[in-house]
Each structure stands twice: as structure tokens, then as C-alpha cells.
Coordinates of C-alpha atoms in Angstrom, one line a residue:
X7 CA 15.9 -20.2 23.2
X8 CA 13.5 -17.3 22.8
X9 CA 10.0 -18.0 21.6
X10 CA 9.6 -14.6 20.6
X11 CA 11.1 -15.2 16.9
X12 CA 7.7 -13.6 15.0
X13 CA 6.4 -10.4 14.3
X14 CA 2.8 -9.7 13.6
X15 CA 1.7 -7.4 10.8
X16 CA -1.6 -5.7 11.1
X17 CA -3.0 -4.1 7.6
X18 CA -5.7 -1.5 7.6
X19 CA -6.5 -1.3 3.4
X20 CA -9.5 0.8 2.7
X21 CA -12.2 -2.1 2.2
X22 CA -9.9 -5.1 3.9
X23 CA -8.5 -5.7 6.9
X24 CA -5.5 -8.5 7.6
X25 CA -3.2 -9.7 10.5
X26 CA -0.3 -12.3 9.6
X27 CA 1.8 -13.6 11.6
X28 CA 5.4 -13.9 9.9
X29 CA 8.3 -15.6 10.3
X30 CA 12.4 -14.5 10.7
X31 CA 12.2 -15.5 7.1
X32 CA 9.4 -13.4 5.7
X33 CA 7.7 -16.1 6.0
X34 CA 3.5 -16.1 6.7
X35 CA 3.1 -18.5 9.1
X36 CA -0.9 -17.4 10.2
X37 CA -3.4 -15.0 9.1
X38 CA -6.8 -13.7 9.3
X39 CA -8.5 -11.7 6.7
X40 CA -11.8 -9.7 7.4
X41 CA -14.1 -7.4 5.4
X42 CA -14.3 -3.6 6.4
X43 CA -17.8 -1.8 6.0
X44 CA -17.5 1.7 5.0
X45 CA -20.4 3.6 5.5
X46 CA -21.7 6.0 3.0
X47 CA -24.3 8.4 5.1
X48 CA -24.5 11.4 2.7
X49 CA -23.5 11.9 -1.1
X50 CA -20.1 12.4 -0.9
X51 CA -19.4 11.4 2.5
X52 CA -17.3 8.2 3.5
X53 CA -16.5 7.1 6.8
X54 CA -15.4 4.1 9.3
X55 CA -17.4 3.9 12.2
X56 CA -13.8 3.7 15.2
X57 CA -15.7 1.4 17.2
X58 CA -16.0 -1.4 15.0
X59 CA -12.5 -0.8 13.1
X60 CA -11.4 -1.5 16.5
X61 CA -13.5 -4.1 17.5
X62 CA -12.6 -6.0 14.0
X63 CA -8.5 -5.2 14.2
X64 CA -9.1 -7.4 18.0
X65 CA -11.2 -10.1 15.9
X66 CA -8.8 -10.3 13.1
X67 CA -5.6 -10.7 15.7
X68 CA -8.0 -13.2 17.9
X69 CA -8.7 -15.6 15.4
X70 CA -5.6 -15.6 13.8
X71 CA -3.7 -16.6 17.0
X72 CA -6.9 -19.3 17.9
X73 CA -6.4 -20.9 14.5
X74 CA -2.6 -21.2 14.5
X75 CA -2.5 -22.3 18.1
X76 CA 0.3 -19.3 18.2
X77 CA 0.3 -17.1 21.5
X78 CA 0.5 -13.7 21.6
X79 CA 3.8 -14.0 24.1
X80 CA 5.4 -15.3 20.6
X81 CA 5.4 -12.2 18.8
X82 CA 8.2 -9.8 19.2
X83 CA 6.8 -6.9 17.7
X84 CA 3.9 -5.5 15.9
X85 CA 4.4 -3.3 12.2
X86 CA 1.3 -2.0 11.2
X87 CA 0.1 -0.5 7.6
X88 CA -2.9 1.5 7.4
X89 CA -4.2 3.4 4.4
X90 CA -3.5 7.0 5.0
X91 CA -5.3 10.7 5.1
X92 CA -8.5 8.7 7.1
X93 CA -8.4 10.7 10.5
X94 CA -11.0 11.0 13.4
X95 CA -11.0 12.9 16.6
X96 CA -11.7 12.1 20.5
X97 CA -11.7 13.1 23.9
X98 CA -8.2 13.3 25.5
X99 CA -10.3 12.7 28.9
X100 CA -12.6 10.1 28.3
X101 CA -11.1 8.7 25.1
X102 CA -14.5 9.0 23.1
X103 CA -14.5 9.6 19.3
X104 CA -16.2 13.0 18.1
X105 CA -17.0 11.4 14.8
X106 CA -16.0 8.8 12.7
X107 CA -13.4 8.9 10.5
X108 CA -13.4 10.6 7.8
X109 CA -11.9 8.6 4.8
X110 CA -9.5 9.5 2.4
X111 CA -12.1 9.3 -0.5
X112 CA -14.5 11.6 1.3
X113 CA -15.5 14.7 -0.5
X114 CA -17.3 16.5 2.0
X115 CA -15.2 19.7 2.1
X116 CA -15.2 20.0 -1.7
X117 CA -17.0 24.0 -0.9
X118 CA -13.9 24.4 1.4
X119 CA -11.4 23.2 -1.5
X120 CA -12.9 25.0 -3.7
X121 CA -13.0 28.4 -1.3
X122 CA -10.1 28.3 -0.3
X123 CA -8.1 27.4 -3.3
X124 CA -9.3 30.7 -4.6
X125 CA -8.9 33.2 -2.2
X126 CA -6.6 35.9 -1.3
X127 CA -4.5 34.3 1.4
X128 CA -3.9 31.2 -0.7
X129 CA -2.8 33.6 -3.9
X130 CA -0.7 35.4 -1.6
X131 CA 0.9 32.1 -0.4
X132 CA 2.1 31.4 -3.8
X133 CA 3.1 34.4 -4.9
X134 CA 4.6 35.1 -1.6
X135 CA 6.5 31.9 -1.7
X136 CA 7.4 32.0 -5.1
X137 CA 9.4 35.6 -4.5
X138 CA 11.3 33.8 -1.9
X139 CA 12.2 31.2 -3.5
X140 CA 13.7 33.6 -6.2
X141 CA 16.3 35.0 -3.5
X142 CA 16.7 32.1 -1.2
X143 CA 16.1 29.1 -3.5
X144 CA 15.0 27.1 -0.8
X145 CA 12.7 24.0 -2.5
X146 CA 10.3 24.4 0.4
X147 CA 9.1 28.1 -1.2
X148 CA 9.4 26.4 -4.7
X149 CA 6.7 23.5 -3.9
X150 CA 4.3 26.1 -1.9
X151 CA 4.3 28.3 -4.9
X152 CA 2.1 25.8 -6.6
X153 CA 0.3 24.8 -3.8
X154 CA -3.3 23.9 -3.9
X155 CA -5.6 22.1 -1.6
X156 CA -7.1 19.1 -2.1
X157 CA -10.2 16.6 -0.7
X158 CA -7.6 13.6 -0.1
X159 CA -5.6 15.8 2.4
X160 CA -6.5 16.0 6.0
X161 CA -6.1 20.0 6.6
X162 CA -9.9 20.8 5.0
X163 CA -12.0 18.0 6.2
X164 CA -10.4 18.9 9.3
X165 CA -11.5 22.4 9.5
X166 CA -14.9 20.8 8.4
X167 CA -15.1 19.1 11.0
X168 CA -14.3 21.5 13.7
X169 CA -17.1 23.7 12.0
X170 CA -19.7 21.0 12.1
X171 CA -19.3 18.7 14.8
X172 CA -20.5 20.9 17.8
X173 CA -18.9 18.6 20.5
X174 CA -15.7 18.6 18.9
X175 CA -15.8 22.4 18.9
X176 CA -16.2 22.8 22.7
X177 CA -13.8 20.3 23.4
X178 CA -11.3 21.6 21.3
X179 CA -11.6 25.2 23.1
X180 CA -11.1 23.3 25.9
X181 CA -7.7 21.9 25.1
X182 CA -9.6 18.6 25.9
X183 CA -9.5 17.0 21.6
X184 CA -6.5 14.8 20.8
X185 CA -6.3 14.4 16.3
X186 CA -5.1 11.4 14.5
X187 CA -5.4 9.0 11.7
X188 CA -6.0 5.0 11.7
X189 CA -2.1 4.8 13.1
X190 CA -2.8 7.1 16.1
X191 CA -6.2 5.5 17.1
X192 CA -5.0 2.0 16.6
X193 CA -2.0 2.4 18.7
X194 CA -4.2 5.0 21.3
X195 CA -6.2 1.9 21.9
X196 CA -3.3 -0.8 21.8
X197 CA -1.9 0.6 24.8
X198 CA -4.7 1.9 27.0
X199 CA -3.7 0.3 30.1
X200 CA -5.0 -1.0 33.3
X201 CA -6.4 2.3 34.7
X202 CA -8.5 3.0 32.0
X203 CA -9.8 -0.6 31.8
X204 CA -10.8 -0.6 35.8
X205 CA -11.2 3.1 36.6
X206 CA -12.0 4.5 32.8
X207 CA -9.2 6.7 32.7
X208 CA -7.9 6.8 29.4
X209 CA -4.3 6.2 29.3
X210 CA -3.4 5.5 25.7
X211 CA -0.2 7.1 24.1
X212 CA -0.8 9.6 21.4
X213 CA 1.2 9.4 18.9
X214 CA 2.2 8.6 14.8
X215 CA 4.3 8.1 12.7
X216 CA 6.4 10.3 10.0
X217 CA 5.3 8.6 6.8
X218 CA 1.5 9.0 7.8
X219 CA 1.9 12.2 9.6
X220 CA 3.7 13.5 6.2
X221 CA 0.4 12.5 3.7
X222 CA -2.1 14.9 5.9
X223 CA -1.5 18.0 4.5
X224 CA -0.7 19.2 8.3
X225 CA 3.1 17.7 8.4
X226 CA 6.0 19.6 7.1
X227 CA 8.8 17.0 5.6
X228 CA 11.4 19.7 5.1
X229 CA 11.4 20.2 9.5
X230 CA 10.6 17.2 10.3
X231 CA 9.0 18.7 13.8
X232 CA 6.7 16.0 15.1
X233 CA 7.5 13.1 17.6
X234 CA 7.2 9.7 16.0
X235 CA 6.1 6.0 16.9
X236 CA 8.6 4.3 14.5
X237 CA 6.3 0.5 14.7
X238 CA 3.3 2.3 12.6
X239 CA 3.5 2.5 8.6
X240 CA 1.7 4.5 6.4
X241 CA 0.6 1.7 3.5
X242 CA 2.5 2.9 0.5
X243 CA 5.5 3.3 2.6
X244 CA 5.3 -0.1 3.7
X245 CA 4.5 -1.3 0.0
X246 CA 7.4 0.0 -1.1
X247 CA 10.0 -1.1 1.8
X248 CA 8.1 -4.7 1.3
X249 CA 8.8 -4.5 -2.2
X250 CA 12.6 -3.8 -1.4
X251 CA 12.2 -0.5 -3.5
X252 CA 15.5 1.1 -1.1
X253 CA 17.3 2.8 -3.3
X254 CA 17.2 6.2 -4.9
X255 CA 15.2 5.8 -8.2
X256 CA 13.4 2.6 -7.4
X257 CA 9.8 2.8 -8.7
X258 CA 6.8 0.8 -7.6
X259 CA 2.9 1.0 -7.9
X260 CA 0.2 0.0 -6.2
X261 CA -3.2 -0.5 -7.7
X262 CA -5.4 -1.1 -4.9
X263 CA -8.1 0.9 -4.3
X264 CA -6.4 3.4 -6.1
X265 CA -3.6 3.9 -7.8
X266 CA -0.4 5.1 -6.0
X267 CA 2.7 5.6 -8.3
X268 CA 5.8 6.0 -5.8
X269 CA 9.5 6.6 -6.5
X270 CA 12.3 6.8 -4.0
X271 CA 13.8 9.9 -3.8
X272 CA 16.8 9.5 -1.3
X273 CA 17.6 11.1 1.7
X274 CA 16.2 14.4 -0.6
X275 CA 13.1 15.9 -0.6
X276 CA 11.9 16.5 -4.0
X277 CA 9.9 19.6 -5.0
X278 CA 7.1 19.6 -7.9
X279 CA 4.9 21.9 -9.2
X280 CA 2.4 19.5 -11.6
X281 CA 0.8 18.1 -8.8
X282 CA 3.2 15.5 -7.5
X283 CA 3.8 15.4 -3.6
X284 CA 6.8 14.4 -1.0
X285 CA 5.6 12.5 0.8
X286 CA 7.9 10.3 3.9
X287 CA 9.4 6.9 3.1
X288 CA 10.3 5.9 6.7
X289 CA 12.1 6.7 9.5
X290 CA 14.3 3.7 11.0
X291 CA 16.9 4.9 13.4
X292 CA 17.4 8.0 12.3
X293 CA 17.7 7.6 9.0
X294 CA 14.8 9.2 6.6
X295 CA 14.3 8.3 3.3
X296 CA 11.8 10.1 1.1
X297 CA 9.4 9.5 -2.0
X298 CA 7.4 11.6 -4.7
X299 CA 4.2 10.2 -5.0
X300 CA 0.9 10.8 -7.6
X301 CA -2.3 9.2 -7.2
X302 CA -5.7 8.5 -8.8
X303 CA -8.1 7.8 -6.1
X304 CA -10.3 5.1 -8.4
X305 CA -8.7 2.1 -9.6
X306 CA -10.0 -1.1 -7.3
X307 CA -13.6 0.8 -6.9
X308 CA -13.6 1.0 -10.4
X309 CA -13.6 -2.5 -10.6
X310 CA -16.2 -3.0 -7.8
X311 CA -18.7 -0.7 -9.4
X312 CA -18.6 -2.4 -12.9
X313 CA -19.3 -5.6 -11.0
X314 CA -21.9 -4.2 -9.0
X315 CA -23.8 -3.2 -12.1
X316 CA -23.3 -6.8 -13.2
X317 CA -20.7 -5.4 -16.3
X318 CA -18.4 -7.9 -14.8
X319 CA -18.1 -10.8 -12.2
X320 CA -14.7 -11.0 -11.6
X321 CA -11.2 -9.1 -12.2
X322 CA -9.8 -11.9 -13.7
X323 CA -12.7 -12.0 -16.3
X324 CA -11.6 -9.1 -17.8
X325 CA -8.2 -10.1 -19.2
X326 CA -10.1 -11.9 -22.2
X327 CA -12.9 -9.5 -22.0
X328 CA -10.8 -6.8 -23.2
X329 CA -8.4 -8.9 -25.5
X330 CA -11.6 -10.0 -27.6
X331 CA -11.2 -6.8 -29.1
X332 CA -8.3 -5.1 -31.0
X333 CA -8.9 -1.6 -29.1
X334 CA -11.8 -0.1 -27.8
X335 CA -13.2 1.4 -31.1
X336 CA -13.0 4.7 -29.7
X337 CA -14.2 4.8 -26.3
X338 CA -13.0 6.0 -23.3
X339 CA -13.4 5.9 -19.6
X340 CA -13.2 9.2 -17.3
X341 CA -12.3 7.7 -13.9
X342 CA -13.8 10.3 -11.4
X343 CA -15.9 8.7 -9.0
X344 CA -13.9 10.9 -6.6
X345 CA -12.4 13.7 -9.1
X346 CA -9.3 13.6 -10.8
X347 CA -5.9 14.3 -9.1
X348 CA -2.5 15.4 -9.8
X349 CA -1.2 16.6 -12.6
X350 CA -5.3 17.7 -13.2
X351 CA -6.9 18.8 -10.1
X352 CA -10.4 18.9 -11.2
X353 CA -12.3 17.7 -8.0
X354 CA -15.7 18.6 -10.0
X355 CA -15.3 15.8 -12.7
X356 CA -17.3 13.0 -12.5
X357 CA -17.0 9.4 -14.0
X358 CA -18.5 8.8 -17.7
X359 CA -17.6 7.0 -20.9
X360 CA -16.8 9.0 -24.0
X361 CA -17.3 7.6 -27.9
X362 CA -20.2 5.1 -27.5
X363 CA -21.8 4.7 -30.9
X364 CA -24.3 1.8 -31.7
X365 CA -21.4 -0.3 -32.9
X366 CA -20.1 0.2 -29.3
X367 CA -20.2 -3.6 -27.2
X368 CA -19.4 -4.7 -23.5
X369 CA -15.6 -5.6 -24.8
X370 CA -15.1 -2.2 -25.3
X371 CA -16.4 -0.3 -22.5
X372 CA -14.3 -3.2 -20.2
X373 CA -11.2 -2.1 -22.3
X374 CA -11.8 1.4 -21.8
X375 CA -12.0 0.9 -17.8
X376 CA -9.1 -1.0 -18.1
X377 CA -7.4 1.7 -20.1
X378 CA -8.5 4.3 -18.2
X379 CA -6.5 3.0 -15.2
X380 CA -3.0 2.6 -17.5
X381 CA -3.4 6.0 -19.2
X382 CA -3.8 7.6 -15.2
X383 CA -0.2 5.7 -14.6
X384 CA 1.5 6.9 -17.5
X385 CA 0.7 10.1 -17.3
X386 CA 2.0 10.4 -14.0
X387 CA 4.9 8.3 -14.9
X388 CA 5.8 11.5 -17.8
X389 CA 5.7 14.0 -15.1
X390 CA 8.5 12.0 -13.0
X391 CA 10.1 11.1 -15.5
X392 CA 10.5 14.7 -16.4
X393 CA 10.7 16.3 -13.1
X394 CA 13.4 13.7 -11.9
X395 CA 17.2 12.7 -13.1
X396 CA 16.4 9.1 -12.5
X397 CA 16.6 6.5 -15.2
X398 CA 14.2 3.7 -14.9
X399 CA 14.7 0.2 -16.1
X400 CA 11.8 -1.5 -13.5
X401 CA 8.5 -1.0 -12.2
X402 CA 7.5 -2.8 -9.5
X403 CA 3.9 -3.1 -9.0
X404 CA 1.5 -4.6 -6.1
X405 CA -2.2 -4.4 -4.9
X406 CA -5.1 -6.8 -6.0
X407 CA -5.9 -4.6 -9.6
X408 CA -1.5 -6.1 -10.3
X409 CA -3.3 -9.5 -10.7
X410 CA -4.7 -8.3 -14.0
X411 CA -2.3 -9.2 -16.8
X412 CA -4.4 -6.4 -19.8
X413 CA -3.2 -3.9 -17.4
X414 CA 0.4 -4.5 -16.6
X415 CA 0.8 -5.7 -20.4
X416 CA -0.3 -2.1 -21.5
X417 CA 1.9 -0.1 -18.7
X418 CA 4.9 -2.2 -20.3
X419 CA 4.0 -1.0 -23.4
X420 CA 3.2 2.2 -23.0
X421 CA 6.0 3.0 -20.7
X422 CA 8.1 1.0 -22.7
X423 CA 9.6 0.1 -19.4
X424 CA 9.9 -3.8 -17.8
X425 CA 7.4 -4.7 -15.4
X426 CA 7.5 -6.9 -12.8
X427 CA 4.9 -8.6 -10.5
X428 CA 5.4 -8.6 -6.7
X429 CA 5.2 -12.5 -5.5
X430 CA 2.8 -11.1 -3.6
X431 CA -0.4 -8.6 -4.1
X432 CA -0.3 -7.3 -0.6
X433 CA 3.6 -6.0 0.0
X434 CA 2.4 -3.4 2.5
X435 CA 2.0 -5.9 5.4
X436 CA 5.2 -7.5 4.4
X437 CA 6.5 -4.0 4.7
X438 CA 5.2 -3.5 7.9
X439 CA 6.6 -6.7 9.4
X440 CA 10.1 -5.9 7.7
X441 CA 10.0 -2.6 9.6
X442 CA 8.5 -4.2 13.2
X443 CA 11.6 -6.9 12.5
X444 CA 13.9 -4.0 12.1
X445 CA 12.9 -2.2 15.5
X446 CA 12.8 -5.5 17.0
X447 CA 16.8 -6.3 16.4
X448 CA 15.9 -9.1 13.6
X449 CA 19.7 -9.6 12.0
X450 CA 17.7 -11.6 8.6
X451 CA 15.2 -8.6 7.6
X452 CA 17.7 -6.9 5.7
X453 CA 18.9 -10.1 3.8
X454 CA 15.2 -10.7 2.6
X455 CA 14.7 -7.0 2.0
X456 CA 17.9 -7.3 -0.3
X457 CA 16.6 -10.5 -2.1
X458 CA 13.2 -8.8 -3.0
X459 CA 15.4 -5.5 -4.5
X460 CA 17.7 -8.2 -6.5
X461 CA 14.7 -10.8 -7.2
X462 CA 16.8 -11.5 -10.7
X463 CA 19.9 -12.6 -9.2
X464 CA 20.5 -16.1 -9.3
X465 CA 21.3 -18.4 -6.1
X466 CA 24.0 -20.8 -5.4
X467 CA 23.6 -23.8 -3.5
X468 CA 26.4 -23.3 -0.9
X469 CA 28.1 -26.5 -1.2
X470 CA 29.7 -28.0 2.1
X471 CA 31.6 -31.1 2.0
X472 CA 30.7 -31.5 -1.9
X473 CA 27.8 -32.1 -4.3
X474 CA 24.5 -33.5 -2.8
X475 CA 22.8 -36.3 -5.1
X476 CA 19.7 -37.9 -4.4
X477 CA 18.7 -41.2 -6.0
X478 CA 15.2 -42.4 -6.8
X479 CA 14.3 -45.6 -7.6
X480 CA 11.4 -46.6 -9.6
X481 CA 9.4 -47.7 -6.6
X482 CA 9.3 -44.4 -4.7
X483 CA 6.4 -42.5 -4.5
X484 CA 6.8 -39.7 -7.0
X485 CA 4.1 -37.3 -5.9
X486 CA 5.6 -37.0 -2.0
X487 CA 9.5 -37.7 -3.6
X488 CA 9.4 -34.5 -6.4
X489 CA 7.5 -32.3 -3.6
X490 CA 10.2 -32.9 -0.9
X491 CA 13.2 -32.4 -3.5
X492 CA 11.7 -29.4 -5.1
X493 CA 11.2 -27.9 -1.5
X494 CA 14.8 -28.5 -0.7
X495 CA 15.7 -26.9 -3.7
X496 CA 13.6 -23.7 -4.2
X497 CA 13.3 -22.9 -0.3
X498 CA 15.1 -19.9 0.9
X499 CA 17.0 -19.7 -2.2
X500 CA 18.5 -22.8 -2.1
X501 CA 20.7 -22.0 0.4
X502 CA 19.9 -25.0 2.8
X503 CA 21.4 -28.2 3.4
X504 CA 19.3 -30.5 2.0
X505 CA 19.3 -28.6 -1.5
X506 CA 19.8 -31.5 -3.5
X507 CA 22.2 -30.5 -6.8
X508 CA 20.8 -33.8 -8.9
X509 CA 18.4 -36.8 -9.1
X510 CA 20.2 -40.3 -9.7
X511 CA 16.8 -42.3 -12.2
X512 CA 16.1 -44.5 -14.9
X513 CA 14.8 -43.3 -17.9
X514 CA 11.7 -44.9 -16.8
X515 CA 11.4 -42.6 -13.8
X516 CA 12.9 -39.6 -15.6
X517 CA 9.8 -38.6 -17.7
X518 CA 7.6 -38.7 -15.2
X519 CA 9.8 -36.8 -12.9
X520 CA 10.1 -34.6 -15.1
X521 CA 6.5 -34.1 -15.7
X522 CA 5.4 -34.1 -11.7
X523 CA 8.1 -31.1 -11.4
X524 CA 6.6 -29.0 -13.7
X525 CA 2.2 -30.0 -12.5
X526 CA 3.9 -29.1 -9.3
X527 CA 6.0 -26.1 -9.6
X528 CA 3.0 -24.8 -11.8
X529 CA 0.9 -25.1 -8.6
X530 CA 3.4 -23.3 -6.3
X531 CA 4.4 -20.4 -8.7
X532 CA 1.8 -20.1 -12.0
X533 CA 2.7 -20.1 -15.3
X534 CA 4.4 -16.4 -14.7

């Protein structure tokens, strides 16, 4: 039998990064979890130094393996996640970086935003675009009639750098600089081979994948032109296939870092004008599947800032913080550390509270923050619902700000709309194994895909040969006896063979059954 039954999943967030190693079943069997340093040299400026992301992705996978006592031989593929629109540039002769990357939450080309946002060619664009739409009513012309640049795509801080970076410059006239974001370098590195490592000939592959390739500004979705790795993700794709969102209308969002609020759109690429982009889904065999995303870049660092001024010590804190108050007595929170996006586009705007009087207390600036978040959700949420014919009757939502129960409560209500909780914060590495599992021939992804898209069904014990009792006497040893029957019972759905159907006690030894089951199945699963 083949040892090669796991996939690894490798996720490059923008302060975190993880490597699990995962089962046929979904299942996390190993996994490492480091810190990533951004590095902040100049107002305005963000970067990851490529050195180190690389040398930490090789630490990360190391460890993991050492500490599981897995070998690499085991894994039969590798899906990997990264956060998107965070590019660098290097050599294509001696494989050296030009720069570092420049994240998605950089703002140095604001000047170049702003420029070129205003000038003649990009008026022209969208008036030129918007004629031709009138006569050929192709959706392409419709969405670059109300196009507009922006920091968080690649196409400006790009151009920045080729103005700035002299070595980039000559090697690009030389034909000699190969682009690409964290997907391209990671996998540029991951399969250098033996000639560069003995004779320091770079032999990497470059390449990317559609859903990354699609966020940069630089990617058409409508052609569909550029040659594609299908093992890389770009990390709201891979949320949302780890969250099972695969069909047409299925909603999730992430609150991470920032906010991303995604919606399947189909095999169809959707066209708005209020700020809303298509973006890629994922490619798997042919078969593309797209999504209309908005985003607020501030949500987790929003968090991180009002600890680091000592507002707060932990997420969870604020949950109580805020509900020690009925409202926040007029205040609000203008979350632009990094601008505002879509539908508002004001790249100029700068974070600040709004209403403090001398009644004003820490409750309610914490439930403004808190607010602020919700209210940058639902407003995107009013434009998809208007621009789109989709009815929605879920939200699925993920990232470590979805552990905050103030902030889903208030998207339920505001949306009036059901919310539900992914079992787990992080769904983009899920989604990345699910997709490595898929290239890899893996007949069970699809099952547990289906099962996290139909959470709310209820499972069956499949019963062979009849009913399965299981007695317990009042000598047994409850704490290892309720464990072992409630594993039978809850793993994979039930559907094994040792899914017992009831417990044969005495009253005596029913009470306290009862009783361990819940203390226990508290511990595995919460209160929610």
C-alpha cells in the first residue's frame, strides 16, 4: 500500500505563516506555525524581506515533519495559500531578488494612484470603453468604464518599482527580470534543482497560478491568457473552496487581516461599477469558477493596533467590552490605516474616531472599532446584493477576527441574514490541501468538500448487520468509556463501524454518563 496518502498545505497569511500536514479525511494530522516580520522601512511602505520568507516557509515544513516523525516521501502533493497582490522581482540569471516584496498594504505609489487616476489616458479609457460597450455590450468594456487604480493592485507599485529600483531597471532592458508574487517565488525556489544548487544556475520554474495572477491588476479574467501552475492558491480562493462555498451564490467572509467579502459567481464573470472586482475562483481541470469580491484592508490590524496602545489585551476581551454598553453613545470608528476601498475609494483617509464627548468611555470606543468592521461588511454586502440575482440565506465566515461573537452577532443582525462559523478560523489551508488532494487523484476530497457546503444535513449511522449497542457497567471507567463512545459516534459523521447506536446502564451510571458527555463534548466543540 502507498505511503503517500497526505498532502501538505503551506499558508502564507500576511503576519502568519503555517504548514499542516492533512489527512485523506481533511484531517490535520501535523503542523507548524511561525510568526512573519513585516518590515516597515518608510511611512507608508510595507515589505517581506524574500530571503527570510523563504528561509521560514523551509523552517515551518522542517519542524513540522521532525515533530510528527512524518517524512517528506509521505506527502503526495503540496497546495499552497498565500495572501495575494504582495509581489517582488529577480534575476532570471542568477535568481537574486531586486527588492523585497512589496505587500499588499503598501502605499507607496499613492502619487502614482493618484496621477494616474486623473489623467487623460485613464479618462479616455472609460469613456472609450463605455462607447463600446454601448454597441457591443461586451461586460469587459462595461467594468473598464469605471475603472480606477488602486494601491492594493500590483500594476502601480510595479511601475514604482521599475522607476526606482535602478538594478531592476537595467535588468529589465535587458530581458534578464522574471515578476511574481509569494506563489511564483515560493514555487521558483521549491523547484530549483541540482544545477543551481552545485553550479548556481538558477533553474527554478516560473510560474502562477490563475486566482493570484487575476488579483494583480495585470491579469485579464475575461481571456484567461497566462499559463497556470494549478497546486498554488491565492488565500481567498482557497478560503472559500475550504469552506465548500461551490456553488453559484455561495457567500463567505474572511476577517483576517482584512476583510474580504466573496461570493461565487459561476462559470460567469461578473461586471461592477461600485468598486467590486472579479476576481478567479480556481482552475481545476479545466473548469474555472469565478467570484466578485470587496475588501477593507484593516480589520485584524485594527485589532493589533488597539492592543498595541494597550486599549485592549486580547480579541476575545472585547466581546464583553463592547456589550457593557447599550451602543456606542455616538461614536464612530473610521478604519483607514490604509485608506478606504471599494465602493469609496478614498486612498487619502486616514483612521480617527468621530463623537467623543467627555461622557465618551473605553466601552465605547471598543464598540465603535468593532462596529466599524460590521458596517465595512454590510455595506459591501448592499452593493452585491444589488448588483447580483442571488438570494442569500448563509454567510459563511472565517479568519481569526470570526472568533469574535459582538461581530458576527451584529453582521446577523444587520444583514438580517444567518451566520455561520467555519469549524475552523483558518479555511484557506484547508482549501489549499482540498485542491493539492484534487490534483493528486484523492477520490474522498470532494465528499468532505460536499459535507462542509451541507454542514446542516444530518448523518446516518449506516447500519450493517443491525443495531450496534454497547453496555456499560458501573465498574467501567467512565472518563476513557464516554470518550471512546463519543469518538465512534461523532467521527467522520458517524459513518464508521464502531458508531455505537445506544448505551445499555443503570440509572446509577446514567446520570453521570450523561454528565461526562456533555464536560466532554463541551471540550471538543464549545458551547456553539
Amino acid at each position: 500500500m502507498s505511503k503517500r496518502n497526505y498532502v501538505g498545505a503551506l499558508d502564507i497569511g500576511t503576519t502568519t505563516v503555517r504548514f499542516h500536514i492533512i489527512d485523506r479525511q481533511g484531517t490535520t494530522i501535523a503542523s507548524t506555525a511561525e510568526k512573519l516580520q513585516l518590515l516597515y522601512p518608510q511611512p507608508g511602505h510595507v515589505e517581506i524581506d524574500p530571503d527570510e520568507l523563504w528561509q521560514l516557509v523551509v523552517r515551518v515544513m522542517r519542524n513540522t515533519f521532525m515533530e510528527s516523525g512524518f517524512c517528506p516521501e509521505f506527502i503526495a502533493g503540496l497546495g499552497i495559500s498565500t495572501q495575494r497582490c504582495s509581489f517582488t522581482t529577480w534575476n532570471a540569471l542568477t535568481g537574486h531578488h531586486f527588492h523585497n516584496f512589496i505587500t499588499w498594504k503598501d502605499l507607496r505609489a499613492n502619487k502614482l494612484v493618484k496621477e494616474w487616476n486623473s489623467s487623460y489616458q485613464t479618462r479616455g479609457l472609460r469613456i472609450g470603453s463605455r462607447l463600446i460597450y454601448t454597441f457591443l455590450r461586451e461586460h469587459r468594456y462595461l467594468l473598464m468604464s469605471g475603472f480606477k487604480f488602486m494601491n492594493s493592485q500590483i500594476t502601480l507599485r510595479l511601475l514604482w518599482a521599475l522607476q526606482n529600483v535602478q538594478e531592476l531597471q537595467d535588468e529589465a532592458k535587458k530581458g534578464n527580470a522574471l515578476f511574481g508574487c509569494i506563489d511564483s517565488w515560493l514555487l521558483y525556489k521549491f523547484t530549483v534543482g541540482f544545477s543551481e544548487i552545485i553550479y548556481s544556475l538558477p533553474t527554478g520554474k516560473h510560474v502562477t497560478d490563475v486566482s493570484s495572477a487575476a488579483a494583480t491588476g495585470i491579469f485579464d479574467p475575461f481571456a484567461m491568457n497566462w499559463s497556470t501552475l494549478m497546486m498554488s492558491m491565492a488565500d481567498q480562493s482557497a478560503s472559500m473552496f475550504g469552506s465548500g462555498c461551490l456553488n453559484t451564490g455561495d457567500l463567505k467572509i474572511t476577517l483576517g487581516t482584512g476583510t474580504f467579502v466573496n461570493v461565487n459567481t459561476g462559470s460567469k464573470v461578473h461586471t461592477s461599477t461600485s468598486g467590486m472586482y472579479p476576481v478567479i475562483g480556481w482552475r481545476i481541470r479545466g473548469e474555472v469558477v469565478y467570484m466578485l469580491e470587496g475588501a477593507w484592508n484593516d480589520t485584524g490590524s485594527i485589532v493589533e493596533w488597539a492592543k498595541r496602545i494597550g486599549l485592549i489585551n486580547q480579541l476575545a476581551e472585547t466581546v464583553d467590552i463592547a456589550n457593557s454598553v447599550k451602543d456606542s453613545e455616538g461614536v464612530f470608528f473610521v478604519p483607514g490605516f490604509s485608506g478606504l476601498h471599494g465602493p469609496i475609494n478614498d486612498y487619502t483617509a486616514a483612521a480617527g474616531f468621530i463623537g467623543i464627548d467627555l461622557t465618551t468611555r473605553k466601552a465605547h470606543i471598543v464598540r465603535a472599532m468593532l462596529e466599524s468592521i460590521v458596517y465595512g461588511i454590510v455595506l459591501i454586502f448592499e452593493i452585491l446584493t444589488r448588483e447580483t440575482n442571488h438570494s442569500y440565506n448563509k454567510i459563511r465566515v472565517d479568519g481569526g477576527v470570526s472568533a469574535n461573537d459582538f461581530v458576527l452577532q451584529l453582521i446577523a443582525d444587520l444583514t438580517g441574514i444567518m451566520v455561520e462559523r467555519a469549524t475552523s478560523t483558518e479555511m484557506s489551508i484547508l482549501g489549499a490541501a482540498f485542491a493539492a488532494g484534487i490534483q493528486c487523484g484523492s477520490t474522498t476530497v470532494g465528499k468532505i468538500i460536499n459535507n462542509a457546503a451541507n454542514k446542516f444535513l444530518t448523518p446516518v449511522t449506516l447500519e450493517l448487520g443491525g443495531k450496534s449497542p454497547v453496555y456499560i457497567d458501573n465498574t467501567a471507567d467512565l472518563e476513557i468509556s464516554v470518550k471512546r463512545i463519543l469518538w465512534g459516534k461523532c467521527v467522520n459523521g458517524g459513518q464508521t463501524c464502531i458508531a455505537p447506536d445506544y448505551v445499555l446502564c443503570t440509572e446509577e451510571v446514567q446520570n453521570k454518563f450523561i454528565e461526562k458527555a456533555k464536560q466532554i463534548l463541551k471540550e471538543w466543540y464549545t458551547d456553539k
